[in-house]
Structures are given as C-alpha cells and as structure tokens.
Short mmCIF file of C-alpha atoms in Angstrom, two decimals:
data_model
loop_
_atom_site.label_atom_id
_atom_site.label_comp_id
_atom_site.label_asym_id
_atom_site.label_seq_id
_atom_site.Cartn_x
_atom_site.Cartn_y
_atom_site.Cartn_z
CA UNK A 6 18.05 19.09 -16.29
CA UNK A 7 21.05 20.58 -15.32
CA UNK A 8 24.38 18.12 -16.59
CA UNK A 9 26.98 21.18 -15.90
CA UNK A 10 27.59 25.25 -14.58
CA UNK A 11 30.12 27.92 -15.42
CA UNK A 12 33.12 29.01 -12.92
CA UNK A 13 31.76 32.87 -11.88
CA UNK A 14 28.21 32.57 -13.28
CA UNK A 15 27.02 29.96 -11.51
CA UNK A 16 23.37 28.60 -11.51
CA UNK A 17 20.48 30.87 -10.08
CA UNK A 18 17.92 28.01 -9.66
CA UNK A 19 18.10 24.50 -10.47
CA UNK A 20 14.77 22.97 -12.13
CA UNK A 21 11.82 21.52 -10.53
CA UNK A 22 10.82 18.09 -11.15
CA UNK A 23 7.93 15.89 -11.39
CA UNK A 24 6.91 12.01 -10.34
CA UNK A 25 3.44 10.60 -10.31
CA UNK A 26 2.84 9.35 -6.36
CA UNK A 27 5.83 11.55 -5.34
CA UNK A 28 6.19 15.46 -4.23
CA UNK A 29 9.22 16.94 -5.10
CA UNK A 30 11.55 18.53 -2.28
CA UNK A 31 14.31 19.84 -4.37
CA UNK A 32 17.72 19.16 -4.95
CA UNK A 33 20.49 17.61 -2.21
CA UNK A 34 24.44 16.69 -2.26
CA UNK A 35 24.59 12.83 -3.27
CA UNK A 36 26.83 13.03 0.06
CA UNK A 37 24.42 14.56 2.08
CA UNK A 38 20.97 13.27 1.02
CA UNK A 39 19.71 15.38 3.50
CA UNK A 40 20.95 18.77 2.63
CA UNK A 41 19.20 20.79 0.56
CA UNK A 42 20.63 22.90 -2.59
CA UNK A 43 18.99 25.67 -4.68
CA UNK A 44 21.81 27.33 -6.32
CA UNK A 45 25.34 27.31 -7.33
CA UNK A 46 27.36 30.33 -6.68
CA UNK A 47 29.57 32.25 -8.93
CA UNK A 48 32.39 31.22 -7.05
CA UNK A 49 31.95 27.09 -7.05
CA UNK A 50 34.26 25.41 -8.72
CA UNK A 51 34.65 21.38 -9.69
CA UNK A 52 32.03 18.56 -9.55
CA UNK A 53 29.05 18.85 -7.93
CA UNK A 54 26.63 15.66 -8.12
CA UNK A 55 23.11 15.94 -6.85
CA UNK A 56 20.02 13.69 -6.06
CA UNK A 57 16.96 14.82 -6.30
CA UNK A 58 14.78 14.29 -3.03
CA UNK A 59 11.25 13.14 -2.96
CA UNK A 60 8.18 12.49 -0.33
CA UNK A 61 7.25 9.28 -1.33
CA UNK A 62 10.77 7.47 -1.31
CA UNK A 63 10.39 4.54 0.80
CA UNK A 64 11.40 4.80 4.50
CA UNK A 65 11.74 2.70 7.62
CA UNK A 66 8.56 4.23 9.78
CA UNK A 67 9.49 5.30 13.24
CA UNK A 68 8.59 2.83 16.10
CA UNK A 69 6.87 3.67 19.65
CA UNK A 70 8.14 2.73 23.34
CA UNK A 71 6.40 -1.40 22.19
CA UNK A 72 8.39 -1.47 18.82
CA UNK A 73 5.12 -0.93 16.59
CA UNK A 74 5.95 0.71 13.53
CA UNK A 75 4.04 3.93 13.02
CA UNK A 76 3.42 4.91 9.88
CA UNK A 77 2.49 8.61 8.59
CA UNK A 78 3.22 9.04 5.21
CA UNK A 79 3.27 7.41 1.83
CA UNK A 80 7.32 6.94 1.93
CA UNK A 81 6.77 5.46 5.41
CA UNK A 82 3.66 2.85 4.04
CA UNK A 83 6.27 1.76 1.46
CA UNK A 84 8.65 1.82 4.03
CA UNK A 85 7.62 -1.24 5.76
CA UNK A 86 8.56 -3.96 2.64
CA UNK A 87 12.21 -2.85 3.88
CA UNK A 88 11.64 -4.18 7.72
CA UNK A 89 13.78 -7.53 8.29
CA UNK A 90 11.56 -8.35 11.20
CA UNK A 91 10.11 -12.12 12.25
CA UNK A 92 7.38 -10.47 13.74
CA UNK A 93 5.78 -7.04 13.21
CA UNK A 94 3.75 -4.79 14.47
CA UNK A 95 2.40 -1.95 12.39
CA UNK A 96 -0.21 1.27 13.25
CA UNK A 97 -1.67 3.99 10.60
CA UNK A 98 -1.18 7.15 12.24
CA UNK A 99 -3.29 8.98 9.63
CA UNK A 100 -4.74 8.44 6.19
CA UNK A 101 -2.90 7.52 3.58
CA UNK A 102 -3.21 8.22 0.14
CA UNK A 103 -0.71 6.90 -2.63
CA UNK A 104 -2.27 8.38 -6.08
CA UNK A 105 -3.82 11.39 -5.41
CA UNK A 106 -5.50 10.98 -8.57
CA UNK A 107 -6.39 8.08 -9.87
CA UNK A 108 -6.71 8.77 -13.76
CA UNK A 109 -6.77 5.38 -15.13
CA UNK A 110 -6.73 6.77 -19.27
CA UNK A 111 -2.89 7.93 -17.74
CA UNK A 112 -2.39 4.44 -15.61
CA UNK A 113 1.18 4.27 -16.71
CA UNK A 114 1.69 7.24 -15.09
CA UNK A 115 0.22 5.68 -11.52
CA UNK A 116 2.89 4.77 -8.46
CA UNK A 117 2.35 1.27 -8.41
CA UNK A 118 1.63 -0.76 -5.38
CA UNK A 119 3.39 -3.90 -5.20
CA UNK A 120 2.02 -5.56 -1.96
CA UNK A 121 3.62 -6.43 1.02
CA UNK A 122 4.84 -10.33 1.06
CA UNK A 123 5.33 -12.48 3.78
CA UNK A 124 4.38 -10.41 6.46
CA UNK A 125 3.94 -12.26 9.78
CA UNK A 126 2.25 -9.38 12.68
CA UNK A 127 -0.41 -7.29 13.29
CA UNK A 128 -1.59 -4.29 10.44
CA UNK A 129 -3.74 -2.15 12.62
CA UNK A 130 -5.45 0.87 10.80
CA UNK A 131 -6.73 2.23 13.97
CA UNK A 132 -9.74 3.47 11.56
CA UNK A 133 -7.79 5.13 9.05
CA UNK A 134 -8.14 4.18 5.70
CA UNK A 135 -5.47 3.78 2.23
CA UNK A 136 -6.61 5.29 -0.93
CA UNK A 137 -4.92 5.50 -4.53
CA UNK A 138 -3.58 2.19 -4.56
CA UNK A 139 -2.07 0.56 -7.73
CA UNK A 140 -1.94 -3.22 -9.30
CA UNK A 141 -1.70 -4.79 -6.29
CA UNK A 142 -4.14 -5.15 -2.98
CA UNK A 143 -2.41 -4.42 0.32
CA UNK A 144 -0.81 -8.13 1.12
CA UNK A 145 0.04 -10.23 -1.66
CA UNK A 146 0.94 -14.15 0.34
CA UNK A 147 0.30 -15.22 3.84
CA UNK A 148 3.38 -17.70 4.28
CA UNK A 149 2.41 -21.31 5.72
CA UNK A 150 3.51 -20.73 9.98
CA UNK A 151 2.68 -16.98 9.63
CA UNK A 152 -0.12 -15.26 11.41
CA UNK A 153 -1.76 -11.96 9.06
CA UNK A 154 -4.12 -9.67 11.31
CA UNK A 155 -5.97 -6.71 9.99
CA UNK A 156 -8.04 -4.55 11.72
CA UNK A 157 -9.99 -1.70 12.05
CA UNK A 158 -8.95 -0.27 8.33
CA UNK A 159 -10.44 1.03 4.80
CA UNK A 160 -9.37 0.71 1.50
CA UNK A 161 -10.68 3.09 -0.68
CA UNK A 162 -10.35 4.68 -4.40
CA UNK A 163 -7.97 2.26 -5.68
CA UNK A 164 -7.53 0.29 -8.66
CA UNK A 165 -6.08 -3.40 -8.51
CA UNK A 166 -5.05 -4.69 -12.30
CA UNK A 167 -8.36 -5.53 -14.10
CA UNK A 168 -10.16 -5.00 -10.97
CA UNK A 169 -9.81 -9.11 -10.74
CA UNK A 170 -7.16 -8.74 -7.69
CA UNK A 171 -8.28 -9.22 -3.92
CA UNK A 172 -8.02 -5.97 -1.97
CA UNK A 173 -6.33 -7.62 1.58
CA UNK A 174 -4.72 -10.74 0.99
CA UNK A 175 -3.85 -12.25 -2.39
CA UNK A 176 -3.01 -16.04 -1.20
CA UNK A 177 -3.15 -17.58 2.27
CA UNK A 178 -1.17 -20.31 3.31
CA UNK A 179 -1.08 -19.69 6.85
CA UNK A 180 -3.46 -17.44 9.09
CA UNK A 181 -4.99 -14.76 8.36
CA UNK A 182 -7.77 -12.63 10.83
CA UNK A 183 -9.82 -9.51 9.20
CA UNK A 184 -11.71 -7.55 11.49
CA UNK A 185 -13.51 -4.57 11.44
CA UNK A 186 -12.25 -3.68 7.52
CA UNK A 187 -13.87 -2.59 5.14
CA UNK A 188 -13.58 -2.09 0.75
CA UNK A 189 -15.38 -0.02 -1.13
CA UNK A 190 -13.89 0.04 -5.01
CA UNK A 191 -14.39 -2.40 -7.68
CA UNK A 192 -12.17 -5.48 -7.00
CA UNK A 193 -11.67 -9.21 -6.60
CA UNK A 194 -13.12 -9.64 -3.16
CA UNK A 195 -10.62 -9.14 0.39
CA UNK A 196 -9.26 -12.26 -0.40
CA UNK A 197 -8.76 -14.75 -3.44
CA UNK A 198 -7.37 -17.43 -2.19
CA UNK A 199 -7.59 -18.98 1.03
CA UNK A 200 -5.19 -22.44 1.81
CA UNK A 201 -4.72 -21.90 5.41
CA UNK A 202 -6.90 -20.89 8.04
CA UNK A 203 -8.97 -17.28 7.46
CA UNK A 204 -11.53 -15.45 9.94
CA UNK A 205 -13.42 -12.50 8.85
CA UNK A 206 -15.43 -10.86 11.44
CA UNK A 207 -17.21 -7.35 11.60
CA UNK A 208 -16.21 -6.11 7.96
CA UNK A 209 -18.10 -4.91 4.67
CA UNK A 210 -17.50 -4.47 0.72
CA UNK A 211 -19.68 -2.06 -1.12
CA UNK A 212 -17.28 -2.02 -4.03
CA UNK A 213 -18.19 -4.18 -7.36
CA UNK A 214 -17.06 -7.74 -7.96
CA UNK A 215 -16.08 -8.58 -11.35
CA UNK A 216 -13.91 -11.60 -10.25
CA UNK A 217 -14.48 -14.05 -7.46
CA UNK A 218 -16.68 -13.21 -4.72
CA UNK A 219 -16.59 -10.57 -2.13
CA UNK A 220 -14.88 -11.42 1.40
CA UNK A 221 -12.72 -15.13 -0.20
CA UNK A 222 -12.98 -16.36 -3.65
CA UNK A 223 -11.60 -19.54 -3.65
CA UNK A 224 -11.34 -21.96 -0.32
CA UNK A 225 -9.74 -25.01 -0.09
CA UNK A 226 -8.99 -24.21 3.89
CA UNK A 227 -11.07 -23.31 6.89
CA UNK A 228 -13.08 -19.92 6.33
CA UNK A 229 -14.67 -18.57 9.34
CA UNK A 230 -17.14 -15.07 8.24
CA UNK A 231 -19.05 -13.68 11.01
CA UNK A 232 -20.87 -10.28 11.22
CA UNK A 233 -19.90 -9.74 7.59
CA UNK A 234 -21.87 -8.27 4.57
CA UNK A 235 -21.78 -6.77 0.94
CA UNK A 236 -23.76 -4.97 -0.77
CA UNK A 237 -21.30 -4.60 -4.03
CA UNK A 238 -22.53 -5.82 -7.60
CA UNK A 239 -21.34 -9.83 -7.70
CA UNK A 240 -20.61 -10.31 -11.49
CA UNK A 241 -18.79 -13.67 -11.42
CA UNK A 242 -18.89 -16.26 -7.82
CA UNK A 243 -20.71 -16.26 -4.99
CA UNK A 244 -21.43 -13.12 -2.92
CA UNK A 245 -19.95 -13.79 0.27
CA UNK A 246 -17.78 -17.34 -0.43
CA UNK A 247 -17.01 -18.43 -3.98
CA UNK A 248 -15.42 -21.80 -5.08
CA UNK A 249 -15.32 -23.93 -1.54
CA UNK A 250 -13.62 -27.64 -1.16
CA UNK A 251 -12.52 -26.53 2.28
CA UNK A 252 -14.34 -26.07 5.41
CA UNK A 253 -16.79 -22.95 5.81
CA UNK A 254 -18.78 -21.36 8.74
CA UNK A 255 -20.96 -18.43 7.60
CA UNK A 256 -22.64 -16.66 10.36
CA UNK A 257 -24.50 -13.47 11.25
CA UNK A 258 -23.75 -12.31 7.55
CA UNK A 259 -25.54 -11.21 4.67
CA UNK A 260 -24.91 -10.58 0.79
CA UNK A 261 -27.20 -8.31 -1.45
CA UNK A 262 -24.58 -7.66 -4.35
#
C-alpha cells in the first residue's frame, strides 16, 4: 500500500488489490467515491485520502416502473439487506454468483453470506439461479405476520456451515410459499424449521442431506408439499418431511434419496 508521495515525483501507479467475492476497480477520492484515480502527478501537493472501490460492495438494486427491486450483480444481491421496506418486491435479472470458487481447504478466504432476515415480499428468480454462497442459506427467519414467497429460482454450488443449514428459509414463524425452486448441493433441506404456515409446490433437491430432511426438517406448523421430489442422499430424517407435531399434507410427491 501506498501511506504517502513526494512533491515533484509523484506516484506512477498506485497498487492493485485483492478480496475474495470482490473485483477490484481501482482507487477513488474518499470525497468522490465515484471518481476514479491512477496516479499522482509531480505537481500534487498535500493530503490525498483514497478508498479503494470494489464490485461486490453492497448496493441498493435499481427498481422498475412497479417498485420491484431488480437485481444484477453480487453488490446489488447484498444490496437488498439495506432496503427499509414493509413490503418488497424483488426480481433476478441474471445469475448470480457470489464465490466464484468455492475452495473450501481456503474457506476463510470465502465472502460469507449472511442471509436476509425478516423479509416480508415476493423473491422471484424468474429462472435464474445463485451460486457460491457462504454459511448461510438465502433467508435466515420468516417473522410471525410476514408473508416469504419464492419462486421460480436455483441454488447451486454453495456451501452452508457443516452442510447442516437449510438452503431457503432457516426458521418460519409466519408464511412462507416455495414454488418452482430447486437445490442441488449438499445441505440441510429448503427449510429447517417450520412454526408458521409453509407450502412447497413444483420444486426438487438433488443435493445430499446430512441434516434434517430435504424440503422441511422440523414441523410443528402446517406443511403443505405438492408436486415435490428428491432424489439427494438422506443421511439423517425423513426424505421429504422430518420431525412433524404439526399438521402435514404430502401430495403428488416422491423421495428416492
């Protein structure tokens, strides 16, 4: 790094820098985030401070002519924790992919994921899919009065801690609908823990489950599968429905894990 320059020499090129889950973008003025700087000249003089800038860095997403959220990029993904919103409405505009490469004998070097919480709206994929996720699965807890709906997405190559944690939803407490999804790396199932109301309709898991069982591992609500399957190795539970001391309607489904 670069802590300080000479009056008349100047600096010819400042270094390039590195961040696992980002891509670098060079240098800016802390004032003016979105300038960008690649030298000093020989006639500069006094403090200069600098920020580095970064795809990646989490941004609000743009919104269309209904107020959807339209996300595009990694920075945008992360983006949405930031929305102060009652109600949302999301849309993937493209793939995503967080961790290019998911080395897990270099995990601490891995962007993690943290989950959105609390999110009360729509998530629609529009059959795109999210790859190179970290720790986390995609939603971490449904809130009791909030309504979760997923559709039409893919989670792939990702890696949530121990592969024990649920790919979609961590808790429910409120309502959560699934449809049209689909997993396909080793996890905890889409969702471990249901306390609310949960309907999963026209999905799939081909990924392993070492925890739990593959669509909800734990019910204690109402559980509504319908035109679901998976075909992922079932170490632990069940292989569509795991622990149950709620109410459960299974139909049109299958399990060969």
């Amino acid at each position: 790094s670069i802590t300080s320059y000479v009056y008349t020499k100047g600096v010819d090129q400042f270094p390039v820098c590195t961040q696992y889950g980002f891509e670098f973008l060079g240098w800016a003025y802390e004032n003016n985030p979105d300038s960008i700087i690649t030298s000093i000249g020989k006639t500069e003089y006094g403090d200069i401070n600098l920020v580095a800038r970064w795809t990646g860095d989490a941004v609000v997403p743009p919104q269309d002519k209904d107020g959807c959220y339209l996300v595009s990029s990694v920075g945008e993904l992360y983006g949405v924790s930031e929305i102060k919103a009652d109600k949302m409405c999301v849309k993937l505009m493209k793939d995503i992919v967080i961790n290019v490469d998911m080395d897990l004998e270099d995990e601490f070097h891995l962007r993690d994921w943290y989950g959105l919480y609390g999110f009360n709206g729509v998530f629609d994929g529009q059959g795109h899919t999210i790859s190179g996720m970290y720790d986390h699965g995609l939603f971490t807890d449904v809130l009791e009065g909030d309504t979760l709906v997923i559709k039409n997405l893919g989670i792939e190559e990702s890696h949530v801690i121990n592969q024990g944690r649920s790919v979609f939803v961590r808790s429910n407490r409120g309502v959560v609908i699934i449809d049209s999804c689909f997993s396909s790396f080793p996890s905890g199932g889409f969702v471990e823990s249901n306390n609310g109301h949960l309907y999963v309709s026209n999905s799939y898991n081909t990924g392993s489950i070492y925890t739990g069982s593959s669509i909800v591992s734990t019910n204690n609500g109402v559980a509504v599968l319908d035109h679901v399957y998976n075909t992922g190795t079932v170490n632990c539970s069940g292989g569509l429905l795991g622990s149950n001391s709620g109410k459960a309607f299974i139909s049109n489904s299958y399990n060969v894990g």
